[in-house]
C-alpha positions as a printed NumPy array, in Angstrom:
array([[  0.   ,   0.   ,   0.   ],
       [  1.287,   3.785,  -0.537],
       [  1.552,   6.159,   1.577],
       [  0.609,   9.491,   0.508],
       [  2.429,  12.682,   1.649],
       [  0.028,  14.408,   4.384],
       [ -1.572,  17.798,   2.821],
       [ -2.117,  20.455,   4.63 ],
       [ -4.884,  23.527,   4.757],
       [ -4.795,  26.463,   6.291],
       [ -7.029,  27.3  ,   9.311],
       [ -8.26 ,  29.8  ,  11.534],
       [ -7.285,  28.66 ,  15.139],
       [ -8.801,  30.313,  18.132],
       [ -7.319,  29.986,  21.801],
       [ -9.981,  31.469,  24.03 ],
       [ -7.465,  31.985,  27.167],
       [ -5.761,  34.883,  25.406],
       [ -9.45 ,  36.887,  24.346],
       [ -9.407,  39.452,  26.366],
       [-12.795,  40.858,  24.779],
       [-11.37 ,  43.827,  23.162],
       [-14.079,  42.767,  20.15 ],
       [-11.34 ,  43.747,  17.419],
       [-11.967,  40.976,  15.709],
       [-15.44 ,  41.572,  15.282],
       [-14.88 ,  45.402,  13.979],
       [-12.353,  44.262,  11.486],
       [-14.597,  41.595,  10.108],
       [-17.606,  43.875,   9.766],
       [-15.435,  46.27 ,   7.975],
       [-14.108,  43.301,   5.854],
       [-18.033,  41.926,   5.005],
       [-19.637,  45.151,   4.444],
       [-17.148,  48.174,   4.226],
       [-18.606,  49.491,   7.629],
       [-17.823,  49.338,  11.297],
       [-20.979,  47.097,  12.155],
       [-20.65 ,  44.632,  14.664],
       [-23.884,  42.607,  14.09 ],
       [-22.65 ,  42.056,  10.256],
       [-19.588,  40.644,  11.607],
       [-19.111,  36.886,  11.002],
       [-16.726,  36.211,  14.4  ],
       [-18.834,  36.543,  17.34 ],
       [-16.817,  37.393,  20.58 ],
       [-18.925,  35.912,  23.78 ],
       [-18.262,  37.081,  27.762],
       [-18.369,  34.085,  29.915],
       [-18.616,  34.045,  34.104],
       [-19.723,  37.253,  34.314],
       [-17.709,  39.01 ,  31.978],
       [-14.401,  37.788,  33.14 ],
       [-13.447,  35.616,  30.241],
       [-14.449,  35.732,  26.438],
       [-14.351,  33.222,  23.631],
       [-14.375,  34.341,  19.67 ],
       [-16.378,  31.879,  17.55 ],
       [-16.919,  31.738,  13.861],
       [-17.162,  29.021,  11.116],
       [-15.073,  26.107,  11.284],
       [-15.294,  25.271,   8.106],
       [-15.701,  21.464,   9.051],
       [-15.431,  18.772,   6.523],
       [-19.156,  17.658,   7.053],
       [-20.305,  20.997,   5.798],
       [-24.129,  20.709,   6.443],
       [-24.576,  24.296,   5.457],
       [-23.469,  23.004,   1.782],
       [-25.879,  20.18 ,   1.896],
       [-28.718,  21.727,   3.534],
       [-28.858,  24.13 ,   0.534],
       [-31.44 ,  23.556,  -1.994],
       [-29.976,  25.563,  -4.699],
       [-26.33 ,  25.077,  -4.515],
       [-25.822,  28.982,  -3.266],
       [-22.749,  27.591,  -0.828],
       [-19.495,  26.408,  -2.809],
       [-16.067,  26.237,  -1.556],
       [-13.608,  29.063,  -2.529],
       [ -9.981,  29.751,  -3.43 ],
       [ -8.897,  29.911,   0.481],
       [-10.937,  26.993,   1.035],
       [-14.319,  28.236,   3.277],
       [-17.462,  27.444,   2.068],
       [-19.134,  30.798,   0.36 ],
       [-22.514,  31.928,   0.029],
       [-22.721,  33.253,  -3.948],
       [-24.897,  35.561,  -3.115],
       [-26.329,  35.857,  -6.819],
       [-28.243,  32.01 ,  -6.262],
       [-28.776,  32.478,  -2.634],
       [-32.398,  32.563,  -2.271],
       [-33.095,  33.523,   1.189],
       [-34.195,  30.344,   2.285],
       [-32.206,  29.814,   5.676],
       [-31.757,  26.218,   5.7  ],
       [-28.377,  26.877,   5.596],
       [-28.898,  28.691,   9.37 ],
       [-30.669,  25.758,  10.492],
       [-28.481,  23.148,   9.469],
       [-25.561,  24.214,  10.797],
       [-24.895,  22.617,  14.143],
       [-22.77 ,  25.492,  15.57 ],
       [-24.73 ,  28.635,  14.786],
       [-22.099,  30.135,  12.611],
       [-24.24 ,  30.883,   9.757],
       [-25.973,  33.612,   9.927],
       [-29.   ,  35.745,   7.78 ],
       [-28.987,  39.812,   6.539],
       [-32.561,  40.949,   7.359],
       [-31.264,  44.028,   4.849],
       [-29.972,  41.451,   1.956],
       [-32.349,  38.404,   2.978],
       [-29.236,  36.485,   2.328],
       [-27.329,  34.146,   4.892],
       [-23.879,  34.983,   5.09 ],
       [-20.671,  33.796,   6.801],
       [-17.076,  33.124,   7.018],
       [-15.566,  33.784,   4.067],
       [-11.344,  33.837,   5.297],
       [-11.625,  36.757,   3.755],
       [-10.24 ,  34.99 ,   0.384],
       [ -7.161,  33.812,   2.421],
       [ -6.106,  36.697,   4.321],
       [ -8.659,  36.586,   7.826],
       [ -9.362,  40.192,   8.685],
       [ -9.973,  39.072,  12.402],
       [ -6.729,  37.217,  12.728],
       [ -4.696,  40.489,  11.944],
       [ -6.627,  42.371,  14.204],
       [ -6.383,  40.448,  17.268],
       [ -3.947,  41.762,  19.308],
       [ -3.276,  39.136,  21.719],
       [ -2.915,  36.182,  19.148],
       [ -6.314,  34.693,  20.542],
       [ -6.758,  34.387,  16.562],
       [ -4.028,  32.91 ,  14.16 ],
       [ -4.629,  31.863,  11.08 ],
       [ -1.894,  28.783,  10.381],
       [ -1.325,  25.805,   8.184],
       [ -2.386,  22.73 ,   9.791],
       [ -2.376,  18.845,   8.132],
       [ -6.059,  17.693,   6.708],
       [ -7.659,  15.682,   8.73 ],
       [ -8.788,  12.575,   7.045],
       [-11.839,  11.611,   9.157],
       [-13.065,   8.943,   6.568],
       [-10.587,   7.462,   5.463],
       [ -9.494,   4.757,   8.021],
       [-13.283,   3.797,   8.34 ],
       [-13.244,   3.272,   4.524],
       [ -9.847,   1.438,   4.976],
       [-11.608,  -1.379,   7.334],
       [-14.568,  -1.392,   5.62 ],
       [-13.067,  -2.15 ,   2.037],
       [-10.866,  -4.764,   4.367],
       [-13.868,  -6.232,   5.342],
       [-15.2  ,  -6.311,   2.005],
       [-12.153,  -8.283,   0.331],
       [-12.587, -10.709,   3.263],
       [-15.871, -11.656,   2.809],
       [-15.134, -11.732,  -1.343],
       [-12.22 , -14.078,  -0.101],
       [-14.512, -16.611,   1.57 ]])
């Protein structure tokens, strides 16, 4: 059997201990969506814990399983160049399955648009990574994950050993 090389992606990573709630990261994504200081059209949410004595910035994970993707009955959500799933906004229909779908409440819908909307990586270059001035945000290359394929591995093992009887 070959071995493949491992292949890596490049991922927002967010370490909640260094938030310190300053909400940068949500002004410089607003200003990255829309061209405006606007919190609530920001895509990274920033949330105060224990009374407002820690703070954890959440966004899109971008996970493999992308339900948001599947959910959507006209094929509005494709991946892009930096490798986040995109709403085109031109086929979006306004339907917000997408916003149901998703299991961690990162997609979110413009009451002015009537479009959902998320994280973009702002084409490869995170807006709220740069901004964060504690590091609570990086954007860094990390290896793929290959979540299917040692289950496909036994199962096609399986297979030949059952053919084999």
């Amino acid at each position: 059997m070959t071995t493949l090389a491992p292949q890596t992606t490049r991922v927002l990573k967010i370490i909640p201990e260094r938030c310190t709630g300053c909400l940068r990261c949500e002004l410089a994504c607003s200003y990255m969506q829309t061209g405006e200081y606007r919190p609530a059209k920001s895509v990274i949410r920033v949330s105060p814990f224990e009374g407002h004595t820690s703070y954890a910035p959440y966004t899109c994970t971008q996970c493999a399983e992308g339900w948001c993707m599947t959910a959507c009955p006209v094929g509005a959500i494709t991946i892009n160049a930096a490798g986040a799933k995109d709403v085109v906004d031109d086929t979006c229909v306004g339907c917000k399955l997408c916003t149901i779908a998703c299991p961690y409440g990162t997609m979110f819908y413009d009451t002015d648009t009537r479009k959902a909307f998320k994280c973009n990586l702002c084409g490869g270059a995170p807006a709220c990574a740069e901004a964060c001035p504690t590091a609570a945000i990086l954007y860094e290359e990390t290896p793929t994950q290959d979540w299917l394929g040692d289950f496909a591995r036994e199962r096609f093992e399986h297979a030949l050993a059952l053919a084999a009887r």
